[in-house]
Short mmCIF file of C-alpha atoms in Angstrom, two decimals:
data_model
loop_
_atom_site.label_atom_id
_atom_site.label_comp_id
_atom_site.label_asym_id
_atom_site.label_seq_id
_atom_site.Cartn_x
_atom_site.Cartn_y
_atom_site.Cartn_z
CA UNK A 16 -108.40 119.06 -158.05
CA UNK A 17 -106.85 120.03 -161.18
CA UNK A 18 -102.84 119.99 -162.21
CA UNK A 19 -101.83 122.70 -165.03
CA UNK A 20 -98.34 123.17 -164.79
CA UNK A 21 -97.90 126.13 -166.88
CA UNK A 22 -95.76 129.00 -166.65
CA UNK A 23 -96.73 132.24 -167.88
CA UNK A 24 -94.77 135.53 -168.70
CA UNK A 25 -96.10 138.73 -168.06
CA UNK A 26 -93.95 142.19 -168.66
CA UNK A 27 -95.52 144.63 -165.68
CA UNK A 28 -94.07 147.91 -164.56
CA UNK A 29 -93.73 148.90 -160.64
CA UNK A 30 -95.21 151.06 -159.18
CA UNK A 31 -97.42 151.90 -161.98
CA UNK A 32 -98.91 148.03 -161.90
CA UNK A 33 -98.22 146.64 -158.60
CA UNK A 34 -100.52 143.83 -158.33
CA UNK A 35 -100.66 140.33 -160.14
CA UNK A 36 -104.00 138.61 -159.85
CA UNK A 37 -104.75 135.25 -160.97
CA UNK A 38 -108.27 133.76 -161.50
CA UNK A 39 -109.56 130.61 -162.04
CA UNK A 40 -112.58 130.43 -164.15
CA UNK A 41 -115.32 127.65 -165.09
CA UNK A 42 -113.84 125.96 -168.67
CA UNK A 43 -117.52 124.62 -169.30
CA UNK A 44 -119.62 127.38 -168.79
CA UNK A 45 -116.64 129.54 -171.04
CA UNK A 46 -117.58 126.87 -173.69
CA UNK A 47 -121.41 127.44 -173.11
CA UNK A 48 -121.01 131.04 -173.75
CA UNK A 49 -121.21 131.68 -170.27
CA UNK A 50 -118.71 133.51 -167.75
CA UNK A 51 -118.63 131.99 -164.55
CA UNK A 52 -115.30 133.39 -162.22
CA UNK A 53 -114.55 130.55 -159.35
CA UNK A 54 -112.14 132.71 -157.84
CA UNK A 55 -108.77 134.42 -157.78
CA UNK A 56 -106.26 135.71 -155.86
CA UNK A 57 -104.13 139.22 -155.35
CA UNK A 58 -100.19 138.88 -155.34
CA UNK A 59 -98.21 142.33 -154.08
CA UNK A 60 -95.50 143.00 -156.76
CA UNK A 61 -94.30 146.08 -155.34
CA UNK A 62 -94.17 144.87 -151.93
CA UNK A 63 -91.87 141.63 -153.04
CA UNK A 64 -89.91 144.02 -155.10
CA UNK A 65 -88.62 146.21 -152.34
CA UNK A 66 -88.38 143.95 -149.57
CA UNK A 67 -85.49 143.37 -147.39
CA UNK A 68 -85.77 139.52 -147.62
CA UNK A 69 -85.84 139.12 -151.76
CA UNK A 70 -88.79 137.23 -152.07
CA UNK A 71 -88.57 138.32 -156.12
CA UNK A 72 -86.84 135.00 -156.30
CA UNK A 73 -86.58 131.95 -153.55
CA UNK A 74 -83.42 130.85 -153.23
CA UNK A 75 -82.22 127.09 -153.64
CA UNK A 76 -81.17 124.70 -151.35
CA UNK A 77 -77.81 124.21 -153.11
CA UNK A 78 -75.80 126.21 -155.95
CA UNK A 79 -76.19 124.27 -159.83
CA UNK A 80 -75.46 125.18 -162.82
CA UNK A 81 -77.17 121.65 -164.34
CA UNK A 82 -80.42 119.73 -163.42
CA UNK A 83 -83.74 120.48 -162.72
CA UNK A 84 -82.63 122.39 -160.00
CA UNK A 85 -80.42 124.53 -162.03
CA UNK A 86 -80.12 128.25 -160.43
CA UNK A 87 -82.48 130.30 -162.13
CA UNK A 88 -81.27 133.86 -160.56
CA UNK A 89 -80.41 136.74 -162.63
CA UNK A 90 -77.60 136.95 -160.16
CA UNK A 91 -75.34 134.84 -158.79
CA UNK A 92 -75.41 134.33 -155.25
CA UNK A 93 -71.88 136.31 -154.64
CA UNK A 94 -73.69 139.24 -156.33
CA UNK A 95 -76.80 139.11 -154.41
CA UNK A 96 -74.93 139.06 -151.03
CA UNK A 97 -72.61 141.89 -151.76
CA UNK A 98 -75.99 144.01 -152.81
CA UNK A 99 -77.68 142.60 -149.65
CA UNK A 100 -74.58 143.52 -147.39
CA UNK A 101 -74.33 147.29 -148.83
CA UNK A 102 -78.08 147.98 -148.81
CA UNK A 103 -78.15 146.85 -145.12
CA UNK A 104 -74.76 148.68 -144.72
CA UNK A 105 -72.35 145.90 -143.77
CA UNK A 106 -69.09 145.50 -145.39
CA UNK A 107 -68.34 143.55 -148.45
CA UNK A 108 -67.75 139.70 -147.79
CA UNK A 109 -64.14 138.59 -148.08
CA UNK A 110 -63.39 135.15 -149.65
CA UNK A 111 -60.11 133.16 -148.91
CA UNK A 112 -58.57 132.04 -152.15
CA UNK A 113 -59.87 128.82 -152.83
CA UNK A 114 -63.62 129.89 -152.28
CA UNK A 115 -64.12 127.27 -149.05
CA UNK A 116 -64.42 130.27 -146.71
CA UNK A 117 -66.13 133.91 -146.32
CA UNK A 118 -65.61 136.39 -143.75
CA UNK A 119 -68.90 138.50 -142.96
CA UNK A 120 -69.55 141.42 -140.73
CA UNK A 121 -66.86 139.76 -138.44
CA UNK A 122 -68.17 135.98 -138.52
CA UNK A 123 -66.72 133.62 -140.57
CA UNK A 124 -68.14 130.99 -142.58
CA UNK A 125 -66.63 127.53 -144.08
CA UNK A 126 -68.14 125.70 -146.34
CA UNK A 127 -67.71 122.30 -144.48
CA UNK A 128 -70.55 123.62 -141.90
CA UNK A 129 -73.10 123.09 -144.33
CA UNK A 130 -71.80 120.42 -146.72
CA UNK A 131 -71.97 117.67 -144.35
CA UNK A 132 -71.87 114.20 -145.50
CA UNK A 133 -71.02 114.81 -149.14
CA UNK A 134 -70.71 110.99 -150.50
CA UNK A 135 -74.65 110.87 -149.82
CA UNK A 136 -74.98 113.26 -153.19
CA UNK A 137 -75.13 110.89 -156.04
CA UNK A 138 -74.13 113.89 -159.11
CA UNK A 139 -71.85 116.61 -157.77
CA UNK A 140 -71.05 117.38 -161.04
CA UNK A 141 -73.57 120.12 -161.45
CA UNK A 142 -72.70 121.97 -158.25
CA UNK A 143 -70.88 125.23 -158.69
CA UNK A 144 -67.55 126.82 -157.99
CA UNK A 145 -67.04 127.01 -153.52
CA UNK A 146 -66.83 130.72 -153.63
CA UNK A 147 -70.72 131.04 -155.20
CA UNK A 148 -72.02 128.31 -152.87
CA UNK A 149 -70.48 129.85 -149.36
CA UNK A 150 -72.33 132.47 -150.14
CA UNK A 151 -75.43 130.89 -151.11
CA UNK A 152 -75.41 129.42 -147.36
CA UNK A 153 -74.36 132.96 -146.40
CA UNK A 154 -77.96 133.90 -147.74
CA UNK A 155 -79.55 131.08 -146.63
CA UNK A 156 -78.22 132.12 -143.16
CA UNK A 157 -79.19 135.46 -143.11
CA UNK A 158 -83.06 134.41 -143.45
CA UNK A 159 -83.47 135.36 -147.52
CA UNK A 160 -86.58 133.38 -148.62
CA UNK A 161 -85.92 129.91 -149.58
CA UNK A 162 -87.23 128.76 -152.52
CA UNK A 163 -91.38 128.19 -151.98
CA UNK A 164 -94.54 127.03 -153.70
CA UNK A 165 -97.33 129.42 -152.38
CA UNK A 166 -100.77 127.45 -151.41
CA UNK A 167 -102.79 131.25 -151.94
CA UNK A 168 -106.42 130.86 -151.39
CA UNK A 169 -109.25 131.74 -153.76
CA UNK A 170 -112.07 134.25 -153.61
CA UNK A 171 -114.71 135.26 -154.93
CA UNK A 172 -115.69 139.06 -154.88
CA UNK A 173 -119.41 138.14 -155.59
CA UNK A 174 -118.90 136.44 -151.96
CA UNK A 175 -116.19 138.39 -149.97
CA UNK A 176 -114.60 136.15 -146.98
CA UNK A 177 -116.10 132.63 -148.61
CA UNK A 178 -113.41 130.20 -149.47
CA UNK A 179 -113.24 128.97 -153.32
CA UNK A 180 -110.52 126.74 -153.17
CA UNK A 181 -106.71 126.85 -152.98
CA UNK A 182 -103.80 127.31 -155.77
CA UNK A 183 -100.16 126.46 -155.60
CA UNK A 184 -97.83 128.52 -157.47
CA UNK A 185 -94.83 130.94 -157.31
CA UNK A 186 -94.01 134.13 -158.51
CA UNK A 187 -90.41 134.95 -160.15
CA UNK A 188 -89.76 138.88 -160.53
CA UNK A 189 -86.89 139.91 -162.54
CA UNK A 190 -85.78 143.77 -163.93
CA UNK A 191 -86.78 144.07 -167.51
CA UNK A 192 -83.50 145.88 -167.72
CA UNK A 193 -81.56 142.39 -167.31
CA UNK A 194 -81.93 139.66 -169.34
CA UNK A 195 -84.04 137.06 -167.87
CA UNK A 196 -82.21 133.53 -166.58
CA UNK A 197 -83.39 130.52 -168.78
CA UNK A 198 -87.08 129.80 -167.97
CA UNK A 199 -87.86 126.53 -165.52
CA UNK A 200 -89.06 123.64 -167.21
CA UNK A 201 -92.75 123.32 -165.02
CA UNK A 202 -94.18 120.82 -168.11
CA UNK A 203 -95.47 117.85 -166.20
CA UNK A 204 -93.82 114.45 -167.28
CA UNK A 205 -95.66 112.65 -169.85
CA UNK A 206 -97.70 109.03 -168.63
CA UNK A 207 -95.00 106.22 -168.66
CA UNK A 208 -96.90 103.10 -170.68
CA UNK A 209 -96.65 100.23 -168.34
CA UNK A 210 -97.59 96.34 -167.97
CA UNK A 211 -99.12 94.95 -165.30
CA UNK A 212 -98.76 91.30 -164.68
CA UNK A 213 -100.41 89.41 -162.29
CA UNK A 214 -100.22 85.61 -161.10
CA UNK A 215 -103.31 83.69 -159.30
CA UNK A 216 -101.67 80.54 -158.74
CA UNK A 217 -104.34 78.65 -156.42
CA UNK A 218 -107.29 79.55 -154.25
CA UNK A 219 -107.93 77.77 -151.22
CA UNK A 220 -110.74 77.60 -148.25
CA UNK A 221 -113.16 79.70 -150.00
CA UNK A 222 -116.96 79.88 -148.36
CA UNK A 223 -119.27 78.27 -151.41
CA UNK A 224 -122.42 77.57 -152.21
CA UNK A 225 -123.43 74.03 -153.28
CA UNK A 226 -126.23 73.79 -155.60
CA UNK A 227 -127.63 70.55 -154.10
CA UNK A 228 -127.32 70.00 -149.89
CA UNK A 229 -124.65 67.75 -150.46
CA UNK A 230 -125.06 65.73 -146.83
CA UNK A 231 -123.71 65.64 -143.55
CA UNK A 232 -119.82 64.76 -144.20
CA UNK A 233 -120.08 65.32 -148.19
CA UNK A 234 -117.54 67.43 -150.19
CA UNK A 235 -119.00 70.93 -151.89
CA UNK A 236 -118.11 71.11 -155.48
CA UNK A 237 -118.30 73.78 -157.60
CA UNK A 238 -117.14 75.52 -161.18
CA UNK A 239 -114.94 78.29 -159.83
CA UNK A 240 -112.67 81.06 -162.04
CA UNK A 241 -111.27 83.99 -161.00
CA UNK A 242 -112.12 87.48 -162.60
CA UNK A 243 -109.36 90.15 -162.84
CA UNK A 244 -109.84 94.23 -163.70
CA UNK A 245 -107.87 97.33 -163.25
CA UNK A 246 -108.74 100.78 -163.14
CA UNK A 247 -110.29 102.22 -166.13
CA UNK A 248 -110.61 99.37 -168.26
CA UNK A 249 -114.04 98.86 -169.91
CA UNK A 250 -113.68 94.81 -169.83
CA UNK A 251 -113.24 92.36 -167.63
CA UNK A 252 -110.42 89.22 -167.15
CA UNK A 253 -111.47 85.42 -166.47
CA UNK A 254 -109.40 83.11 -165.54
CA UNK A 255 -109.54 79.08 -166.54
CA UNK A 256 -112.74 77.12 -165.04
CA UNK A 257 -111.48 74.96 -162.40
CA UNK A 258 -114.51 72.49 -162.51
CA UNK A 259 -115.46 70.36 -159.73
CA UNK A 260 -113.15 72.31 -157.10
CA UNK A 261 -113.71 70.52 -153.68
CA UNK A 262 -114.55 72.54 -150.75
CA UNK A 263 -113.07 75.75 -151.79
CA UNK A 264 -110.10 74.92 -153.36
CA UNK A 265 -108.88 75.42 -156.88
CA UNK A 266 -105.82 75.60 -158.58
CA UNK A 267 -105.36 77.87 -161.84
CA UNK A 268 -101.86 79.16 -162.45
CA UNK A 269 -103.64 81.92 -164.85
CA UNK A 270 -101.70 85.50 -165.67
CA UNK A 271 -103.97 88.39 -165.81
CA UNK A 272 -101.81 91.01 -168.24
CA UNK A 273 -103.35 95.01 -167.64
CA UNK A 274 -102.05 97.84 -169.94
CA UNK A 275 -102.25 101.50 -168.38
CA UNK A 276 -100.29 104.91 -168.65
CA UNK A 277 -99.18 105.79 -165.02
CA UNK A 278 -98.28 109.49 -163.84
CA UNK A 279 -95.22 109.43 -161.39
CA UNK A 280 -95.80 112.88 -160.36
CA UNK A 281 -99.95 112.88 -159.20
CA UNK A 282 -99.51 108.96 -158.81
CA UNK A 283 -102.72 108.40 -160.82
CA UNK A 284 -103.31 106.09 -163.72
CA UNK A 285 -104.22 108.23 -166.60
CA UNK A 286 -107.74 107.56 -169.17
CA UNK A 287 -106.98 109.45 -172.27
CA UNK A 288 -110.63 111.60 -172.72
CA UNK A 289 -111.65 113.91 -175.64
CA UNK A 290 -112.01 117.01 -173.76
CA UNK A 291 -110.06 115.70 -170.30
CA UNK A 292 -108.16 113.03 -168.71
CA UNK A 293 -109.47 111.12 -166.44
CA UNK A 294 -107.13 110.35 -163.23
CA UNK A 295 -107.47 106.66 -161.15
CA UNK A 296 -105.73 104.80 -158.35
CA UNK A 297 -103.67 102.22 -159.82
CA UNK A 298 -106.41 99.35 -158.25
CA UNK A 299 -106.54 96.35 -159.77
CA UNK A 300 -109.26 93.93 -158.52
CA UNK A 301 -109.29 90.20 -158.12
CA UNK A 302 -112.66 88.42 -157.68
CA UNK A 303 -113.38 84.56 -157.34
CA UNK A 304 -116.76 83.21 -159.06
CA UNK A 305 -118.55 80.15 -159.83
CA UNK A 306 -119.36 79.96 -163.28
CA UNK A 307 -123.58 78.94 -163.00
CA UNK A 308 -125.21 82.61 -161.89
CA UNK A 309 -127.86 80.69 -160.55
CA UNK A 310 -125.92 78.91 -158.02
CA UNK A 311 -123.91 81.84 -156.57
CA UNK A 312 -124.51 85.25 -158.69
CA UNK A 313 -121.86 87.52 -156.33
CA UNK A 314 -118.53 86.92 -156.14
CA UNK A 315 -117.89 84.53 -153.43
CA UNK A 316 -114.53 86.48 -152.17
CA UNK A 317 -112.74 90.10 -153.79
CA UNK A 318 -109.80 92.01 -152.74
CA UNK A 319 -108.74 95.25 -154.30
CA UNK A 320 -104.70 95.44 -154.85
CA UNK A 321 -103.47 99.46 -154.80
CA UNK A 322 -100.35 99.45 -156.64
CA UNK A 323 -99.17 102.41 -154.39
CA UNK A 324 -100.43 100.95 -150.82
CA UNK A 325 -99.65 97.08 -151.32
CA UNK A 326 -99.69 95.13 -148.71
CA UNK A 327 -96.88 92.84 -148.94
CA UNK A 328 -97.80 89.36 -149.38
CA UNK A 329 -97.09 86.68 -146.50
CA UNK A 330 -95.31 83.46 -147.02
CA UNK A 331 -97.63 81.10 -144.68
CA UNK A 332 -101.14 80.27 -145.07
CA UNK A 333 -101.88 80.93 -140.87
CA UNK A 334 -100.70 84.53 -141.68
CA UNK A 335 -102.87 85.60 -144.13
CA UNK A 336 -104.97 87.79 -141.88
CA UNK A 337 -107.81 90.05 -142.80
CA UNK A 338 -106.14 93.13 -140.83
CA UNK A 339 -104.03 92.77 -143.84
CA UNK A 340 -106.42 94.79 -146.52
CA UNK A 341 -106.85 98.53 -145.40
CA UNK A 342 -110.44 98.77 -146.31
CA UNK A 343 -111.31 95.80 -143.98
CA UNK A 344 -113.10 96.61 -140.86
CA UNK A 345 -114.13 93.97 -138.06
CA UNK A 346 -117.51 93.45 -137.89
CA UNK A 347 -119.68 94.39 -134.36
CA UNK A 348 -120.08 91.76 -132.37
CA UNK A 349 -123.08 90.49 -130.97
CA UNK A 350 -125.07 90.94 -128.01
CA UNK A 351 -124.70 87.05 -127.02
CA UNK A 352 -120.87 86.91 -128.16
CA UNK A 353 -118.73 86.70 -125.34
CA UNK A 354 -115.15 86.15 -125.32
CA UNK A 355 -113.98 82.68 -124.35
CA UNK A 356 -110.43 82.83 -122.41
CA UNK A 357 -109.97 79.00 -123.77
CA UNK A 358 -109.90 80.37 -127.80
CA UNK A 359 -106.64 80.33 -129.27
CA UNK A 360 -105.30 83.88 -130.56
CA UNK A 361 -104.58 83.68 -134.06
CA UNK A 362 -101.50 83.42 -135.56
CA UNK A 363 -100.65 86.48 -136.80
CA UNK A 364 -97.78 87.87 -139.48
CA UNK A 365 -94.31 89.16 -137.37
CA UNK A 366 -95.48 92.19 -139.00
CA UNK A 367 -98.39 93.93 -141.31
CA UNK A 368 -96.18 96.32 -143.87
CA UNK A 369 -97.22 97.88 -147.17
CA UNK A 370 -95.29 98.27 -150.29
CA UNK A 371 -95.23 100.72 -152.93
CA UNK A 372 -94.21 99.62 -156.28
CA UNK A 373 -93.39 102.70 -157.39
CA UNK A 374 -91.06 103.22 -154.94
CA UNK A 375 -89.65 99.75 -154.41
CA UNK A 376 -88.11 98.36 -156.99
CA UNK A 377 -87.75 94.34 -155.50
CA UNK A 378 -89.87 92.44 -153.21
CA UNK A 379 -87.66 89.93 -152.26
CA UNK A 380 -89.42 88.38 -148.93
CA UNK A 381 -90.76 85.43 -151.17
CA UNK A 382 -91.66 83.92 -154.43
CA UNK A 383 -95.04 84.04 -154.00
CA UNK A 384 -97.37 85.53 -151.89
CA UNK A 385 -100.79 84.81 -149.95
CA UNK A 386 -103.14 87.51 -150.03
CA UNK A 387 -106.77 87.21 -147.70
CA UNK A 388 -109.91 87.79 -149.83
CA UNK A 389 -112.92 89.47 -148.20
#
């Protein structure tokens, strides 16, 4: 999967050129002197020219003259409906004087039907005068096509009817006569530079190894510290040595700190490369040790933390479940394991929910959290 976001002009005349095709070749074997064709696909130009339904240019949802979602038309709605109405021979709309209502082959439209609840619209600023967005909903009525990103699938004529893939895009058709609208900024948004911070106050009840049998009724102790790393970094974190932590249980109040770029719009931390970028989850992965390999090598208990698909953290100890991580699955049980009517259920969490911090901008259920570590 690769994003490009690029737009491209191209000056065509119809009928003489009426097809657009777009093909997606192999960089690397360009760069090895080679020319390797993964696909393309054949867009109709003559066909979207001259139909009835004006796919030459989707139409928005709402009328701007501001914004990303500024109307990039050569003509106005008002325009475009009186054209529509004569070449399907219907009478000219008629507007009332303040633009709120339009009068159409007998029906009549007001532009209250399809404003509905107006105070949810945070900028109405950059909307346009009433009389150009009744008839925008005029259009919109009358089944013009909406404003679309194509998912076109990719061939390959060296193997007809053998899918290569799939591209989105759209296609924006304008007379050469007219002068073109202002072009749509497509650029994708450059990788916000962020800091990750993240607390390990205490570990408790975790399953060690004791160097020495310590006895029937003995404590375990062991050197524990916990290990921190996020996606894409080359190096490791460690924690403080809690030494001598009894049965499991350490304290360390350490702060891991992780810098990344993150890209809002694919939702991927980004790894600068000389050729490419490299695109990650945002994981970061926390990972309790003992510090004498020859005791306990592994990591005694991990638990990978997706920035997008956090599951929020509980407030009790009794609630930290394992159903809590997605990647956890409970293991098969046994042929002799039978369930036991006398076992007590556990206790589990009101409910299991997930948070995404790049949606959410507060977690305020607690001050700290308890996570379960597999």
């Amino acid at each position: 999967k690769q994003w490009y976001q690029r737009r491209v002009a191209i000056t065509a005349g119809i009928p003489n050129q009426p097809q657009l095709i777009v093909q997606v070749w192999d960089w690397k074997a360009t760069i090895e002197g080679r020319e390797l064709l993964i696909g393309e696909t054949r867009i109709d130009l003559e066909n979207r020219y001259l139909s009835v339904k004006r796919p030459m240019c989707g139409l928005t949802e709402r009328y701007m003259i501001d914004g990303p979602h500024k109307w990039r038309d050569f003509m106005t709605p008002v325009q475009i409906l009186e054209e529509w109405c004569l070449a399907n021979g219907i009478p000219v709309p008629e507007y009332s004087s303040d633009g709120h209502r339009a009068g159409v082959n007998g029906d009549m439209f007001a532009i209250e039907e399809f404003e509905k609840h107006v105070s949810n619209f945070e900028d109405r600023t950059v909307w346009g005068e009433p009389k150009e967005r009744i008839a925008l909903y005029i259009l919109l009525e009358f089944g013009l096509i909406r404003d679309y990103v194509e998912k076109r699938l990719l061939t390959n004529p060296v193997m007809p009817g053998v899918p290569q893939g799939r591209i989105l895009m759209w296609v924006d058709i304008f007379p050469f006569s007219e002068k073109p609208p202002e072009a749509m900024k497509v650029d994708a948004p450059l990788p916000v530079d962020q800091e990750l911070r993240v607390i390990v106050y205490s570990v408790t009840d975790v399953e060690t190894v004791a160097e020495i049998d310590p006895g029937p009724g003995m404590d375990v102790l062991n050197d524990l510290y916990c290990q921190g790393h996020f996606s894409g970094d080359t190096e490791v974190q460690v924690s403080e040595l809690h030494r001598r932590a009894v049965n499991g249980n350490a304290m360390f109040n350490w702060r891991f700190k992780f810098n990344f770029s993150y890209a809002y719009l694919i939702r991927k931390v980004v790894i600068p490369g000389t050729i490419e970028d490299t695109f990650l989850d945002p994981i970061v992965t926390l990972q309790v040790r003992d510090s004498d390999p020859s005791v306990y090598a592994e990591a005694y208990g991990y638990v990978h933390l997706n920035l997008a698909y956090l599951p929020r953290g509980v407030a009790f100890e009794k609630w930290a479940i394992m159903e809590m991580i997605p990647e956890y699955e409970e293991p098969p049980k046994g042929k002799d394991e039978v369930y036991d009517p006398d076992d007590q259920p556990l206790d589990r969490p009101p409910k299991i929910t997930y948070l995404n911090l790049y949606k959410k901008e507060k977690s305020t259920d607690c001050d700290s959290a308890l996570i379960p570590l597999l």
